[in-house]
């Protein structure tokens, strides 16, 4: 089964990689499906809180079976989740999850929208969520999404009537949707939006319910469903060679950083939506009951429908270009529509179909993947008409130039034309980076001032070319962003987005530097050139009481893309202190302080992110015992790097290396986050880990989720994981056993060590354990009972088994002093019989 799943995931990865890289090229069957969709003027907006919340089965069904224009509004970008494929967390994780959503929509046929809400982590209640989010701003963004997308129907993923029963973000998404349903049509609400859009009233609001809402399939079967609609979303699409459920599974499998890669499914499957408000269904099973979704809904649409229905009925799969005259006539009629919304939507759809039917290939590829403002770039343009239709290239217009370039060239069948242009990137060009990260965010909100950017999944590309064509006598333009096309011997043709980057960027080797004493450390700074012949110097900004030498270092880099590394000596103060250090690169009198981060995964397009380059420095009063630590990696955490920061010698232990002989060399073994969820081999190696403890070792096991544990014996004694967590990072932590050695040796742990924690206290605490375990700490969120499972210690043989759900993996990258001190104590736990368990 594992081999089957692995092969499937490799297949999915290949498909996604191709989709992420290459321009969209429609096959005949896909052109036909696009024509069918062109003839439907209905729209559905699906609303939830996070990436991977969306029901891809229903989105795919609405898009591919109903043929409605369908979008998913995710209130957040999933910044607060965990990352199973790499080290990126918080804002960088949000960038990855944004692109995974776009990858999912490319599969299921939907569109993607967002609000400015920042996913700050798990929330237990909407009240808590709305204390951190700016309710008015998030509500305004939901209203904006409705006014812009103009859905006939809205479907909520979650129930607005059950606060406190699920993630607070989930319920909040539904509550705001219910409120926005009416506000979107109120001209007195969010009036500033009406400069760029207009009011809109959706016709109906539904809740996507299921048996899990009622506790069991049996209870759901007995339920009165007269207020619900249901769909068999397992329909088969011959043109795709897949069922809707297979399409949906492929779509949800794009959420790889959340571990959503899964097997495809087939067969009948019912989906239910409960009617909440809006126009009565009058007993109909049609979600669009009473809503005209034909071309007749717009003035002048009848003539368009006549043309397009004829194409749909008589579609020529062997030669789609035969339909160009009718498509072009329909395009001209659409340009005369008074309804600006449907004019815009259907013009875009028609242009894509016309381009595909004509076999047009229009591409602009840069000679390099990026360029800095005021630098030159060579562009290669390829234009080809792979049909017998009469097509003329009148001109092309580069976004960087005021005037277009006249051509007036007839595009002969399958005769490729290439043009080369050298352009200069404008001095005032914005850098390519996610727009929502341009300003510092608060815990709950991203700050975006440009109303037209709010909700967009990614930053619009700044460099593009408009190709102005005459197709069978009809003028029509196609806009193409500049890309970077290249090849690798082991992968073939690849694509990357073309990026605008600073002339220089700088990064520090680590995000946190822990000084366990007052001894100096050498810190490496990497300077990367964004242009040729870079010359200047770099210096450091640092907090009061610290010292850094030398004051400046010269930078000279000959070639764009090359780097130069310089080393600064950092001297901490005598006493405990913390602050930020930041490299500042001076080029011709201007300082550059950003770090250029590149995110490169095969299943999403290459991403460039610019953020302030800074690292936290912490002078920490910490003691530790032991030196050699073995680390069994879990899901993309940075704990090994953090432990090295405080002087431990950390060795990564691969599953196949787990043996009594290898383990005996370590003072302590640490198991990474979610390791027992994702590392299959641990079920065969657990006996060696427990034997290591029995013979006198310290084993520290970090959190695992309560579902999907690969082994039966997580601990030497009974230990049951739950979904218990403490989400308030400021929740009071009560020390239950103040005299316990782990809380006193080698560091005295007090309440001060729990100050400054970020995002949460911990997650997936055990809620049942045998008498051999001693709980050391207790904490709880507001209005809840105390939870004692965050840190459990048990003597086993001569050693110590320690289980912790505390979020060290979040605290270490944030440089939280107390987290380091406590973890040092876990690694230093005394052995033999020196730990006395309090009864």
mmCIF file of C-alpha atoms in Angstrom, residues 365-372 377-378 432 461 482-486 495-501 528 560-561 598 606 608:
data_model
loop_
_atom_site.group_PDB
_atom_site.id
_atom_site.type_symbol
_atom_site.label_atom_id
_atom_site.label_comp_id
_atom_site.label_asym_id
_atom_site.label_seq_id
_atom_site.Cartn_x
_atom_site.Cartn_y
_atom_site.Cartn_z
ATOM 1 C CA UNK A 365 10.921 34.834 -22.288
ATOM 2 C CA UNK A 366 13.716 36.772 -20.611
ATOM 3 C CA UNK A 367 17.354 35.742 -20.970
ATOM 4 C CA UNK A 368 17.706 35.740 -17.182
ATOM 5 C CA UNK A 369 15.286 34.877 -14.367
ATOM 6 C CA UNK A 370 15.466 38.299 -12.750
ATOM 7 C CA UNK A 371 16.709 41.856 -13.090
ATOM 8 C CA UNK A 372 17.112 44.933 -10.939
ATOM 9 C CA UNK A 377 17.038 42.680 -20.048
ATOM 10 C CA UNK A 378 16.902 40.844 -23.350
ATOM 11 C CA UNK A 432 8.607 41.170 -7.081
ATOM 12 C CA UNK A 461 3.249 40.906 -12.834
ATOM 13 C CA UNK A 482 7.437 37.833 -19.141
ATOM 14 C CA UNK A 483 8.676 34.414 -18.024
ATOM 15 C CA UNK A 484 12.037 32.710 -17.821
ATOM 16 C CA UNK A 485 12.233 29.504 -19.884
ATOM 17 C CA UNK A 486 15.189 27.204 -19.508
ATOM 18 C CA UNK A 495 9.637 27.768 -16.464
ATOM 19 C CA UNK A 496 10.052 30.380 -13.764
ATOM 20 C CA UNK A 497 8.280 33.689 -13.302
ATOM 21 C CA UNK A 498 10.462 36.656 -14.218
ATOM 22 C CA UNK A 499 11.307 38.632 -11.067
ATOM 23 C CA UNK A 500 12.369 42.222 -10.335
ATOM 24 C CA UNK A 501 14.879 42.190 -7.504
ATOM 25 C CA UNK A 528 24.126 38.714 -3.119
ATOM 26 C CA UNK A 560 25.044 39.304 -11.026
ATOM 27 C CA UNK A 561 23.865 36.377 -8.943
ATOM 28 C CA UNK A 598 13.777 31.964 -2.802
ATOM 29 C CA UNK A 606 9.298 29.512 -8.050
ATOM 30 C CA UNK A 608 10.788 35.286 -4.565
#
